Amino acid sequence: MLASEEFISIVNRLNAAKDLDSILVDMKDDLLHLFDSVQVSIFAVDRETKELYSKVLIYDRMGEIRVPISDQSIAGFSARYRRTLNIVDAYDSAELRRYGPNLRFDSSWDQKNGFRTRAIIATPILFEEKYILGVLELINKRSGGAFSEQDVKYAQAVAKILGVAFYNQHRLARQGKGPTKFSYLMEQNLLSQHDLEKVLAEARQRNVPVESLLISKLRIPKEQVGKALSAFYKCPFVEFDPKIIIPPDLLSNQSINYLKKNLWLPLKRENGKIVILIDNPHDFNKVEDIRRILKGQEFTFCVSLREEILRFLEAARGEGHPAASIQSLIGELESEVEEQEDEPADTLDEQDSTIVKLANQIIIDAYQMGASDIHIEPYFGKSDTVIRFRTDGSCREYQRVPANYKRALVSRLKIMSSLDIAERRKPQDGKIKFHMPGRDIELRIATIPTTGGNEDVVMRILAASEPIPLQKMNMSERNLREFIAMISKPYGIVLVVGPTGSGKTTTLHSALGYINTPERKIWTAEDPVEITQYGLRQVQVQPKIGFTFAAAMRAFLRADPDVIMIGEMRDQETAGMGIEASLTGHLVFSTLHTNSAVETLTRLLDMGLDPFNFADALLGVLAQRLVKTLCKKCKEPYQASEEEYEEIMHAYGSETWEKLGVPYDENFLLYRGKGCDVCGQSGYKGRTGIHELLIGSKTTKALIQKHCTMAEIESLAIKEGMATLLQDGLLKALKGDTDVKQVKAVAIK
């Protein structure tokens, strides 16, 4: 019950308040106590935007929560219709509809903070019972249950006192005693109250920023408007400067469209903090979003005009942020369309100069960001076309292109790869030879018809590069030693196996690089040629004209080879010729798409190979996968739990684990990536290989000739020292190269 002395105390504090902010912030604790409430919000009316706002403390600065005055929110409904609401359960839509058919409860705050709103009192703050000045909102009784009718009466009594206090504060503000965003301009005699009221009215009517009208209409220098904003928000004002280059990693995981819509961007790092450029540092919802996106990183604010922020975002291009360059091209497209208002936007064709630049820029950006694949994904209707890049094995959204340009963009890519642009009903595939400054790259392109008459485009980037030295392949000591011994033999067959994208070709070229000497003649047949080496005679097969791997093999055998590398053993003919070549004094390298080293043996025998010839020719099989590596900048060790230790021991194999001699104690550490700017907060940067090397020993060859089972061959190989893919991956996790999660994702059968 509201005691008279408590009521008098509230009245006295309201009368003594120095400004409206003091009322909105300082009175909350008193009201929480009076109403036995969990939360209280005091909203005031913003006449400029026709919104309710409540002040909250964010770190050491004041922030705001804003709610539109409408029938779609509880506080907004109370203000619009000047009604008191006593809600038992905010999530009960039927109860809300009894007040108004459009009334809704926004649960986003609950979801962010793990809170559960139930009972709510919302009562309007009025002056003389007719001028709406704000809303008092009480949330949840501490003792549980609903608010009583007596609580409603007391809330209305407090709201009436707040109405008088609000009115007095507004009156003082009109007399110049309350600071506003433009108080500095008035103090400098650059702006009168009359002119400000006229500009405010025009800004509301035209839906433009007040600051823009002050500069364009009243000719107040931008510098002076900036000083006013800086004084009000108590942070520096920043104008657009083309010399300011935004660090690319600050924008690498941000959507330019999102930043433009919300009018903020990470500008730079300073004293260990990220400097955020924003139009309103007091906007509570924006600040909360920034804090959520930056995930615990410290930040500080600079304020700027909306136009300046947009110019920064438009200017961020190329090395600053590839997606922004695309954004500027999209802006050019939109300008072209606006000039042709009589024609629909999708009449832009694939020869339009901006479409050509857009297609080129996508490829350039993908290459510069280290992507292996580009995915162009048009959607039905007016939905944006999504462009995704696959980097380090994972797809990430790169940019969105308006639906108007999807046909032109896809057609342009098909023209670049010499495909039929009129054919949209069936898949097509081709290649693009793309010239970049200082480098030529090749792209393998595939188009696939999708719903709505659209076509998806997927491009694999085949950038010819130098081989990686074999010693840098991150193989275990045993695997590297035995693999070098295999590839140093004068004849026989060595197979590297794994799924698509597991680095098989890279490993084979590293092996060829190790044995590439003037004394050896080396032929390779590949589809396509991704890595080039001086000293190798490299051929790209073309199955469409009958130049297959088998045909290339027959040609090589007539060309005096010492070493032959066949890109893939796709059929019995190619595999048979490879075995025959290895038995006649040639060293043969090739790949297969199999899951493990042992499975490769049974796969080839199932193709119909002679087990005696195959066993005689086999030198070894290397199975491999690629796992994401922990970011070197943010990687940290931590004391593993006993449960993690048991999990690793069980996965590795208890008996084999005991031989390692790794007990569980305070020295048993695992590693994890915290997430930083370098790795885009993911904790991972780059990939490394995990390997499983089966050696073609005499005992292994005997088991192959006897058609023994996979389990028998694998058991023997492990006894002879083979570590499985999972075991090799777990050992790399213990070293800190990766983590157990990544190993299990690729190595568990």
XYZ file of C-alpha atoms in Angstrom:
749
model
C 0.000 0.000 0.000
C 1.301 3.448 -0.883
C 2.207 5.100 2.408
C 1.674 8.852 2.652
C 5.309 9.549 3.584
C 6.538 7.549 0.575
C 4.161 9.396 -1.708
C 5.350 12.740 -0.326
C 8.968 11.649 -0.825
C 8.262 10.898 -4.502
C 6.563 14.280 -4.986
C 9.506 16.092 -3.388
C 12.077 14.284 -5.508
C 10.101 14.995 -8.681
C 9.885 18.695 -7.829
C 13.628 18.787 -7.119
C 14.639 17.021 -10.348
C 17.103 19.101 -12.334
C 16.016 17.777 -15.719
C 13.851 15.186 -17.441
C 16.686 12.640 -17.619
C 16.896 12.649 -13.817
C 13.223 11.740 -13.617
C 13.493 8.984 -16.238
C 16.480 7.350 -14.525
C 16.625 8.289 -10.844
C 12.988 7.631 -9.910
C 12.948 3.998 -10.992
C 14.332 2.490 -7.794
C 11.712 4.274 -5.659
C 8.905 3.012 -7.866
C 10.249 -0.557 -7.842
C 10.066 -0.533 -4.055
C 6.629 1.052 -3.913
C 4.975 -1.384 -6.273
C 6.920 -4.528 -5.357
C 7.781 -4.629 -9.068
C 10.645 -6.354 -10.911
C 11.038 -3.679 -13.588
C 9.766 -0.182 -14.202
C 10.040 2.029 -17.279
C 9.187 5.711 -17.408
C 8.604 6.802 -21.006
C 8.484 10.373 -22.250
C 7.073 11.592 -25.560
C 9.487 12.713 -28.292
C 7.545 15.341 -30.229
C 9.923 15.226 -33.175
C 9.605 11.528 -33.968
C 6.193 10.815 -32.393
C 7.787 8.103 -30.251
C 8.069 7.173 -26.606
C 11.575 7.009 -25.173
C 12.983 5.848 -21.860
C 16.464 6.611 -20.557
C 18.828 3.861 -19.400
C 22.480 3.795 -18.401
C 24.787 1.998 -20.874
C 28.250 1.693 -19.371
C 28.981 5.315 -18.391
C 26.653 6.939 -20.907
C 22.949 7.524 -21.149
C 21.052 5.432 -23.700
C 17.487 5.200 -24.900
C 14.756 2.641 -25.500
C 12.285 3.852 -28.119
C 8.747 2.651 -28.817
C 6.386 4.009 -31.506
C 3.128 5.561 -30.361
C 0.812 3.061 -32.018
C -1.666 0.321 -31.213
C 0.945 -2.400 -31.830
C 2.877 -2.097 -28.547
C 1.653 -1.960 -24.966
C 3.246 1.366 -23.995
C 2.441 2.834 -27.436
C -1.196 1.715 -27.122
C -1.501 3.328 -23.677
C -0.136 6.619 -25.022
C -2.214 6.632 -28.197
C -5.556 5.871 -26.575
C -4.697 7.334 -23.130
C -5.870 4.157 -21.458
C -4.542 2.188 -18.516
C -3.805 -1.497 -19.232
C -3.561 -4.150 -16.520
C -2.307 -7.277 -18.289
C -2.085 -10.632 -16.504
C 0.076 -12.421 -19.139
C 1.811 -10.445 -21.879
C 2.189 -13.627 -23.975
C -1.578 -14.269 -23.986
C -2.560 -12.899 -27.412
C -6.270 -13.381 -26.671
C -5.969 -11.135 -23.609
C -4.155 -8.468 -25.627
C -6.805 -8.554 -28.359
C -9.441 -7.647 -25.776
C -7.787 -4.231 -25.577
C -7.183 -3.839 -29.303
C -7.077 -6.127 -32.369
C -3.537 -5.038 -33.346
C -1.989 -5.035 -29.875
C 1.181 -7.147 -29.708
C 3.896 -7.882 -27.161
C 7.479 -7.605 -28.444
C 9.330 -10.540 -26.862
C 12.752 -9.710 -28.371
C 13.976 -8.099 -25.133
C 13.021 -11.225 -23.182
C 14.841 -13.443 -25.669
C 18.033 -11.370 -25.488
C 18.147 -11.284 -21.706
C 16.589 -14.596 -20.643
C 13.742 -12.733 -18.929
C 10.048 -13.727 -18.801
C 7.555 -10.885 -18.845
C 4.148 -11.686 -17.378
C 2.086 -9.020 -15.625
C 2.187 -5.433 -16.917
C 0.600 -2.155 -15.857
C 0.846 0.609 -18.464
C -0.780 3.936 -17.624
C -0.528 7.240 -19.544
C 1.277 10.232 -18.055
C -1.055 13.174 -18.701
C -1.088 16.860 -17.830
C -4.500 18.320 -17.019
C -5.905 14.956 -18.177
C -5.565 15.831 -21.850
C -1.904 16.407 -22.833
C -0.058 13.118 -23.287
C 3.511 13.438 -21.992
C 4.538 9.809 -21.458
C 3.715 6.361 -20.061
C 4.492 4.627 -16.755
C 5.045 0.880 -17.215
C 5.422 -1.665 -14.389
C 6.502 -5.257 -15.149
C 6.028 -8.364 -12.962
C 5.255 -8.468 -9.247
C 8.176 -9.708 -7.177
C 5.765 -11.793 -5.147
C 4.327 -13.307 -8.347
C 0.844 -13.142 -9.819
C -0.992 -10.208 -11.356
C -1.101 -6.572 -10.338
C -4.187 -5.703 -8.266
C -6.743 -2.987 -8.916
C -5.236 -1.145 -5.952
C -1.843 -1.238 -7.770
C -3.549 0.299 -10.795
C -4.959 3.167 -8.705
C -1.563 3.892 -7.179
C 0.107 3.753 -10.607
C -2.423 6.285 -11.921
C -1.756 8.525 -8.900
C 2.017 8.430 -9.530
C 1.444 9.042 -13.266
C -0.536 12.159 -12.404
C 2.373 13.516 -10.338
C 4.758 12.596 -13.167
C 2.530 14.557 -15.565
C 3.010 17.753 -13.542
C 6.762 17.144 -13.272
C 7.080 16.450 -17.007
C 5.176 19.619 -17.845
C 7.447 21.709 -15.624
C 10.535 20.222 -17.256
C 9.166 20.926 -20.751
C 8.438 24.503 -19.713
C 11.985 24.926 -18.428
C 13.375 23.440 -21.642
C 11.385 25.942 -23.723
C 12.937 28.714 -21.627
C 16.389 27.483 -22.619
C 17.277 25.750 -19.352
C 17.242 22.243 -20.800
C 20.083 21.197 -23.157
C 19.170 19.839 -26.599
C 21.168 18.642 -29.582
C 21.209 22.199 -30.895
C 21.794 24.190 -27.684
C 25.356 24.907 -28.801
C 24.094 26.511 -32.032
C 21.756 28.764 -30.057
C 24.509 29.751 -27.661
C 26.669 30.750 -30.659
C 23.769 32.757 -32.143
C 23.767 30.532 -35.210
C 20.180 29.382 -34.654
C 17.070 30.948 -33.177
C 14.225 29.126 -31.448
C 11.843 30.262 -34.186
C 14.066 28.902 -36.968
C 14.587 25.635 -35.094
C 10.826 25.085 -34.741
C 10.329 25.736 -38.470
C 13.111 23.289 -39.380
C 11.746 20.654 -36.998
C 8.325 20.904 -38.617
C 9.753 20.655 -42.139
C 11.955 17.710 -41.182
C 8.927 15.805 -39.860
C 6.931 16.611 -42.978
C 9.677 15.613 -45.439
C 11.053 12.761 -43.287
C 14.628 14.043 -43.511
C 17.240 14.605 -40.788
C 17.026 17.963 -39.014
C 20.795 18.361 -39.323
C 20.562 18.209 -43.134
C 18.094 21.100 -43.199
C 20.204 23.153 -40.813
C 23.102 22.839 -43.251
C 21.239 23.130 -46.572
C 18.410 25.514 -45.659
C 19.838 27.724 -42.899
C 23.429 27.600 -44.226
C 24.883 26.626 -40.855
C 28.383 25.220 -41.466
C 28.659 21.456 -41.141
C 31.550 21.951 -38.748
C 29.309 23.906 -36.357
C 26.538 21.309 -36.522
C 29.181 18.709 -35.724
C 30.320 20.678 -32.684
C 26.715 20.811 -31.469
C 26.327 17.036 -31.785
C 29.701 16.472 -30.123
C 28.743 18.679 -27.163
C 25.374 16.963 -26.731
C 26.546 13.350 -27.092
C 29.907 14.003 -25.354
C 31.972 12.260 -28.032
C 33.997 13.399 -31.087
C 32.338 14.387 -34.357
C 33.802 12.807 -37.505
C 33.297 14.089 -41.054
C 33.744 11.924 -44.136
C 37.369 11.735 -45.217
C 38.353 9.636 -48.242
C 41.826 9.206 -46.727
C 40.389 7.164 -43.848
C 40.706 3.472 -44.760
C 38.511 1.151 -42.712
C 40.435 -2.021 -41.703
C 39.004 -4.852 -43.859
C 38.596 -7.291 -40.961
C 36.253 -4.864 -39.166
C 33.798 -5.086 -42.046
C 34.465 -8.664 -43.174
C 31.503 -10.161 -41.285
C 29.135 -7.199 -41.554
C 26.357 -6.718 -44.088
C 26.655 -3.329 -45.795
C 22.866 -3.236 -46.211
C 22.431 -3.754 -42.461
C 24.938 -1.016 -41.617
C 23.288 1.413 -44.038
C 19.873 0.713 -42.577
C 21.044 1.134 -38.984
C 23.483 4.001 -39.671
C 26.619 2.853 -37.898
C 29.915 1.244 -38.809
C 33.150 0.140 -37.122
C 35.585 2.863 -38.201
C 38.959 1.945 -36.688
C 40.821 0.595 -33.664
C 42.167 3.005 -31.092
C 43.793 2.239 -27.745
C 42.589 -1.353 -27.830
C 38.974 -0.375 -28.550
C 36.857 -0.381 -31.704
C 35.665 3.117 -32.626
C 32.033 3.023 -33.754
C 30.759 5.816 -35.995
C 27.027 6.283 -35.359
C 24.312 8.873 -35.862
C 22.896 8.572 -32.318
C 25.090 7.157 -29.531
C 22.105 7.343 -27.148
C 19.987 4.874 -29.153
C 19.670 1.956 -26.722
C 18.577 -0.627 -29.303
C 21.487 0.166 -31.643
C 24.001 0.046 -28.814
C 22.656 -3.332 -27.671
C 22.920 -4.682 -31.232
C 26.499 -3.427 -31.499
C 27.409 -5.054 -28.199
C 25.861 -8.343 -29.354
C 27.648 -8.266 -32.734
C 31.051 -7.372 -31.264
C 30.719 -10.146 -28.651
C 32.390 -8.633 -25.627
C 34.911 -6.430 -27.416
C 35.350 -2.949 -26.023
C 34.157 -0.037 -28.122
C 33.728 3.709 -28.008
C 31.661 6.150 -30.064
C 32.097 8.966 -32.542
C 29.051 10.769 -33.886
C 28.422 11.817 -37.478
C 25.673 12.897 -39.834
C 23.674 10.225 -41.602
C 24.996 11.339 -44.997
C 28.567 11.091 -43.777
C 28.069 7.542 -42.497
C 26.581 6.484 -45.831
C 29.533 8.046 -47.672
C 31.955 6.039 -45.530
C 30.062 2.848 -46.362
C 29.957 3.653 -50.071
C 33.656 4.557 -50.125
C 34.796 1.344 -48.437
C 35.906 -0.630 -51.460
C 38.515 -3.088 -52.790
C 41.163 -3.594 -50.126
C 39.031 -1.808 -47.572
C 36.053 -4.107 -47.993
C 35.227 -5.982 -51.192
C 31.459 -6.081 -50.613
C 31.287 -2.284 -50.505
C 32.740 -2.154 -54.026
C 29.913 -4.406 -55.132
C 27.510 -2.111 -53.309
C 28.740 0.876 -55.310
C 28.225 -1.092 -58.526
C 24.694 -1.957 -57.446
C 24.163 1.752 -56.840
C 25.212 2.389 -60.439
C 22.715 -0.222 -61.651
C 19.920 1.409 -59.698
C 20.828 4.779 -61.191
C 20.653 3.313 -64.698
C 17.251 1.823 -63.966
C 15.925 5.116 -62.585
C 16.928 6.810 -65.837
C 14.764 4.278 -67.720
C 11.575 4.606 -65.686
C 9.401 3.478 -68.604
C 11.101 0.081 -68.715
C 11.116 -2.630 -66.026
C 14.390 -3.059 -64.114
C 15.021 -6.555 -65.366
C 15.440 -5.292 -68.944
C 19.118 -4.631 -68.167
C 21.033 -7.115 -70.289
C 24.219 -9.064 -69.782
C 26.219 -6.609 -71.928
C 25.435 -3.641 -69.688
C 28.782 -2.162 -68.610
C 27.884 -2.189 -64.922
C 26.738 -5.833 -65.071
C 30.080 -6.690 -66.675
C 31.967 -4.869 -63.895
C 29.771 -6.524 -61.263
C 30.535 -10.043 -62.534
C 34.254 -9.259 -62.735
C 34.344 -7.746 -59.249
C 32.671 -10.802 -57.701
C 35.414 -13.027 -59.131
C 38.218 -10.651 -58.091
C 36.882 -10.343 -54.549
C 36.455 -14.106 -54.228
C 40.060 -14.673 -55.263
C 41.383 -11.942 -52.947
C 39.420 -13.379 -49.999
C 40.888 -16.851 -50.588
C 37.563 -18.437 -51.584
C 37.536 -21.804 -53.334
C 33.977 -21.542 -54.690
C 31.472 -18.839 -55.618
C 27.741 -19.556 -55.267
C 25.206 -17.325 -57.087
C 21.759 -18.160 -55.663
C 18.722 -16.364 -57.189
C 15.407 -16.694 -55.360
C 11.795 -16.572 -56.487
C 10.004 -13.253 -56.954
C 11.530 -10.061 -55.592
C 13.826 -11.697 -53.050
C 17.483 -10.709 -53.286
C 19.991 -12.910 -55.058
C 22.444 -14.240 -52.460
C 26.140 -14.540 -53.267
C 28.128 -16.854 -51.001
C 31.830 -17.703 -50.933
C 33.277 -20.955 -49.622
C 36.366 -20.144 -47.585
C 38.283 -22.669 -45.482
C 35.610 -25.234 -46.279
C 32.616 -23.220 -45.020
C 30.138 -21.101 -46.966
C 29.624 -17.518 -45.835
C 27.313 -14.881 -47.245
C 29.284 -12.269 -49.139
C 26.677 -9.958 -50.624
C 23.071 -9.654 -51.757
C 22.137 -8.372 -55.204
C 18.618 -7.013 -55.893
C 16.371 -9.453 -57.752
C 16.108 -7.109 -60.746
C 19.618 -8.005 -61.884
C 19.690 -11.780 -61.363
C 18.989 -12.739 -64.992
C 21.552 -10.291 -66.363
C 24.225 -11.424 -63.879
C 23.699 -15.137 -64.589
C 23.661 -14.520 -68.351
C 26.888 -12.546 -68.118
C 28.633 -15.423 -66.335
C 27.310 -17.880 -68.940
C 28.647 -15.717 -71.759
C 32.055 -15.582 -70.047
C 32.094 -19.412 -69.995
C 30.735 -19.831 -73.564
C 27.456 -21.424 -72.416
C 24.053 -21.149 -74.090
C 22.243 -18.218 -72.432
C 18.934 -19.198 -74.047
C 18.962 -22.635 -72.394
C 17.632 -22.385 -68.831
C 15.940 -25.776 -68.502
C 18.953 -28.062 -68.112
C 22.324 -27.946 -66.353
C 25.371 -26.704 -68.231
C 29.049 -26.621 -67.383
C 32.010 -24.741 -68.756
C 35.160 -22.807 -67.900
C 36.165 -19.173 -67.627
C 39.658 -17.899 -68.350
C 39.855 -14.767 -66.224
C 42.640 -12.210 -66.393
C 43.571 -10.292 -63.248
C 46.388 -7.767 -62.884
C 49.525 -9.874 -62.509
C 47.690 -13.224 -62.545
C 45.444 -15.375 -64.734
C 42.968 -17.692 -63.075
C 40.570 -20.307 -64.379
C 37.080 -20.989 -63.074
C 35.074 -24.160 -63.562
C 31.412 -23.155 -63.819
C 28.212 -25.186 -63.411
C 24.659 -23.888 -63.884
C 21.654 -25.682 -62.425
C 17.961 -24.789 -63.065
C 16.083 -23.940 -59.841
C 12.509 -23.018 -58.942
C 10.859 -19.932 -60.390
C 12.676 -20.192 -63.721
C 15.979 -19.269 -62.079
C 19.448 -20.731 -62.479
C 22.020 -21.215 -59.753
C 25.650 -20.719 -60.719
C 28.539 -22.368 -58.866
C 32.117 -21.485 -59.823
C 35.206 -23.309 -58.582
C 38.313 -21.105 -58.615
C 41.272 -22.940 -60.140
C 44.133 -20.549 -59.498
C 47.356 -22.056 -60.855
C 49.886 -21.944 -58.054
C 53.178 -23.369 -56.840
C 53.229 -26.722 -54.993
C 53.605 -26.804 -51.204
C 56.912 -28.373 -50.046
C 56.266 -31.875 -48.765
C 57.884 -31.093 -45.411
C 55.246 -28.378 -44.821
C 52.263 -30.717 -45.343
C 51.922 -31.228 -41.562
C 52.305 -34.992 -41.769
C 53.311 -36.979 -38.710
C 56.945 -38.056 -38.514
C 56.102 -41.675 -39.414
C 53.792 -40.719 -42.293
C 56.272 -38.256 -43.815
C 59.139 -40.736 -43.571
C 57.208 -43.618 -45.124
C 55.551 -41.457 -47.791
C 58.938 -40.114 -48.952
C 60.217 -43.697 -49.089
C 57.253 -44.699 -51.303
C 57.558 -41.871 -53.815
C 61.309 -42.366 -54.068
C 60.854 -45.894 -55.465
C 61.573 -46.339 -59.214
C 58.240 -48.051 -59.977
C 54.920 -48.997 -58.416
C 51.671 -47.178 -57.707
C 50.903 -44.617 -54.978
C 47.295 -43.557 -54.364
C 46.001 -40.496 -52.533
C 42.315 -40.794 -51.605
C 39.571 -38.774 -50.011
C 36.398 -36.849 -50.863
C 36.235 -33.868 -53.211
C 38.058 -30.879 -51.775
C 40.253 -32.851 -49.378
C 43.551 -31.685 -50.915
C 44.466 -34.800 -52.906
C 45.837 -32.892 -55.902
C 47.847 -30.598 -53.618
C 49.460 -33.623 -51.942
C 50.286 -35.294 -55.261
C 51.933 -32.137 -56.585
C 53.932 -31.841 -53.371
C 55.111 -35.398 -53.967
C 55.969 -34.620 -57.596
C 57.808 -31.497 -56.474
C 59.938 -33.638 -54.150
C 61.037 -36.008 -56.931
C 61.060 -33.469 -59.780
C 64.660 -33.566 -61.046
C 66.175 -33.156 -64.520
C 66.895 -36.894 -64.607
C 63.197 -37.780 -64.479
C 60.560 -37.383 -67.178
C 57.192 -36.692 -65.519
C 53.841 -36.601 -67.324
C 50.578 -35.548 -65.655
C 46.987 -35.787 -66.885
C 44.624 -33.567 -64.909
C 41.103 -32.201 -65.074
C 41.722 -29.325 -64.701
C 45.363 -28.274 -64.250
C 45.247 -26.408 -60.929
C 48.932 -26.369 -59.953
C 51.757 -25.854 -62.420
C 55.395 -26.914 -61.988
C 58.429 -26.278 -64.117
C 59.838 -29.591 -65.336
C 56.474 -31.366 -65.485
C 54.746 -31.994 -68.793
C 51.142 -31.325 -67.876
C 48.074 -32.200 -69.933
C 44.450 -31.283 -69.395
C 42.051 -34.039 -70.434
C 38.935 -33.245 -72.455
C 36.419 -36.095 -72.187
C 33.986 -34.357 -74.591
C 36.373 -35.016 -77.485
C 37.423 -38.455 -76.273
C 40.687 -37.393 -74.648
C 40.082 -39.203 -71.361
C 42.455 -40.241 -68.578
C 42.795 -43.657 -70.221
C 43.628 -42.044 -73.571
C 46.181 -39.792 -71.901
C 47.734 -42.819 -70.195
C 48.129 -44.637 -73.512
C 49.778 -41.551 -75.004
C 52.129 -41.147 -72.032
C 53.348 -44.740 -72.309
C 54.565 -43.919 -75.830
C 56.339 -40.772 -74.613
C 59.188 -42.279 -72.587
C 57.906 -41.498 -69.050
C 59.566 -42.178 -65.711
C 56.676 -40.925 -63.609
C 52.993 -40.643 -64.543
C 50.360 -38.814 -62.559
C 46.714 -39.523 -63.438
C 44.237 -37.085 -61.931
C 41.663 -39.751 -61.044
C 41.023 -43.463 -61.548
C 37.390 -43.187 -62.537
C 36.957 -46.559 -64.256
C 38.369 -50.052 -64.636
C 40.209 -49.177 -67.858
C 42.171 -46.305 -66.311
C 42.901 -48.266 -63.139
C 44.021 -51.309 -65.123
C 46.354 -49.244 -67.294
C 47.809 -47.606 -64.181
C 48.575 -51.008 -62.646
C 50.066 -52.222 -65.934
C 52.261 -49.112 -66.218
C 53.513 -49.515 -62.653
C 54.430 -53.151 -63.315
C 56.414 -52.225 -66.409
C 58.878 -49.950 -64.661
C 56.985 -46.668 -64.138
C 56.096 -44.809 -60.959
C 52.362 -43.984 -61.078
C 50.451 -41.539 -58.907
C 46.672 -41.210 -58.885
C 43.613 -40.404 -56.758
C 40.306 -42.035 -55.857
C 37.196 -40.815 -54.077
C 37.149 -43.264 -51.173
C 36.733 -42.756 -47.449
C 39.767 -44.593 -46.090
C 43.001 -46.236 -47.162
C 41.687 -49.778 -46.603
C 38.431 -49.101 -48.445
C 40.495 -48.087 -51.495
C 41.868 -51.603 -51.811
C 38.440 -53.237 -51.878
C 37.097 -50.553 -54.261
C 39.779 -51.285 -56.853
C 39.325 -55.028 -56.511
C 35.579 -54.555 -56.982
C 36.365 -52.721 -60.243
C 37.726 -56.012 -61.538
C 41.466 -55.556 -61.097
C 43.582 -58.651 -60.803
C 44.437 -58.953 -57.063
C 47.926 -60.406 -57.757
C 48.947 -57.656 -60.171
C 47.447 -54.950 -57.923
C 49.189 -56.301 -54.824
C 52.529 -56.483 -56.644
C 52.225 -52.893 -57.885
C 50.974 -51.279 -54.664
C 53.436 -49.071 -52.782
C 50.874 -47.456 -50.481
C 47.650 -45.529 -50.024
C 47.407 -42.141 -48.328
C 43.910 -41.176 -47.170
C 43.439 -37.570 -46.081
C 40.971 -34.912 -44.960
C 41.218 -31.175 -44.342
C 40.280 -29.763 -40.943
C 40.004 -26.136 -39.911
C 42.988 -24.883 -37.949
C 42.718 -22.738 -34.850
C 43.484 -19.068 -35.387
C 47.096 -18.454 -34.312
C 46.286 -14.987 -33.001
C 43.470 -15.912 -30.605
C 44.282 -19.581 -29.863
C 44.525 -20.310 -26.141
C 45.216 -23.444 -24.047
C 42.792 -24.556 -21.357
C 42.643 -27.270 -18.731
C 40.591 -30.085 -20.269
C 37.880 -31.688 -18.183
C 38.007 -35.358 -17.253
C 34.982 -35.949 -19.502
C 36.883 -34.496 -22.480
C 39.870 -36.683 -21.667
C 37.678 -39.814 -21.540
C 36.017 -38.842 -24.815
C 39.358 -38.459 -26.596
C 40.738 -41.696 -25.118
C 37.644 -43.640 -26.183
C 37.716 -42.170 -29.702
C 41.434 -42.880 -30.095
C 41.123 -46.433 -28.786
C 41.888 -47.270 -25.180
C 44.611 -49.828 -25.895
C 46.428 -47.643 -28.409
C 46.021 -44.592 -26.174
C 47.829 -46.300 -23.317
C 50.899 -46.666 -25.528
C 51.039 -42.881 -25.923
C 51.563 -42.452 -22.173
C 49.369 -39.358 -21.831
C 47.740 -39.382 -18.363
C 45.008 -37.058 -17.175
C 46.520 -34.409 -14.905
C 46.912 -30.649 -14.661
C 49.309 -30.754 -17.637
C 46.694 -32.222 -19.997
C 45.737 -29.196 -22.092
C 43.507 -28.689 -25.108
C 43.246 -25.600 -27.266
C 40.433 -23.375 -28.497
C 40.036 -20.209 -30.527
C 38.463 -17.302 -28.669
C 37.555 -15.440 -31.858
C 39.219 -12.240 -33.014
C 39.275 -9.759 -35.888
C 41.751 -11.849 -37.894
C 39.487 -14.931 -38.004
C 36.182 -13.051 -38.140
C 35.319 -14.109 -34.570
C 35.129 -17.771 -35.666
C 38.251 -18.981 -33.848
C 39.484 -20.728 -37.023
C 41.815 -19.563 -39.788
C 43.023 -21.813 -42.609
C 43.029 -25.608 -42.899
C 45.490 -28.432 -42.429
C 45.564 -32.097 -43.387
C 45.034 -35.219 -41.320
C 46.354 -38.420 -42.831
C 46.081 -42.200 -42.814
C 48.965 -43.980 -44.568
C 48.697 -47.670 -45.437
C 52.004 -49.162 -46.562
C 52.085 -51.890 -49.217
C 54.121 -54.287 -47.059
C 54.606 -57.968 -47.906
C 51.998 -59.008 -45.333
C 49.487 -56.453 -46.637
C 50.023 -57.637 -50.216
C 49.442 -61.235 -49.099
C 46.098 -60.281 -47.530
C 45.058 -58.467 -50.747
C 45.863 -61.550 -52.833
C 43.732 -63.651 -50.466
C 40.762 -61.243 -50.783
C 40.759 -60.680 -47.004
C 38.188 -58.368 -45.452
C 38.667 -54.657 -44.792
C 38.711 -55.313 -41.041
C 41.557 -57.835 -41.356
C 43.660 -55.530 -43.529
C 43.033 -52.531 -41.266
C 43.949 -54.530 -38.150
C 47.235 -55.559 -39.747
C 48.000 -52.010 -40.923
C 47.449 -50.631 -37.401
C 49.776 -53.287 -35.969
C 52.388 -52.169 -38.508
C 52.119 -48.569 -37.278
C 49.286 -46.990 -39.249
C 47.361 -44.243 -37.400
C 43.785 -43.844 -38.597
C 42.430 -40.496 -39.791
C 40.706 -40.009 -36.438
C 43.839 -40.859 -34.463
C 46.031 -38.554 -36.546
C 43.459 -35.764 -36.141
C 43.265 -36.198 -32.365
C 47.053 -36.019 -32.107
C 46.963 -32.733 -34.045
C 44.253 -31.488 -31.653
C 46.551 -32.279 -28.707
C 49.295 -30.254 -30.444
C 46.918 -27.291 -30.791
C 46.633 -27.335 -34.583
C 42.867 -27.863 -34.419
C 40.220 -28.982 -31.937
C 38.397 -32.249 -31.309
C 35.139 -30.912 -32.754
C 36.712 -30.289 -36.168
C 38.435 -33.683 -36.197
C 35.221 -35.520 -35.431
C 33.379 -33.538 -38.089
C 35.540 -34.974 -40.880
C 37.103 -38.190 -39.577
C 34.297 -40.218 -37.969
C 32.876 -42.748 -40.401
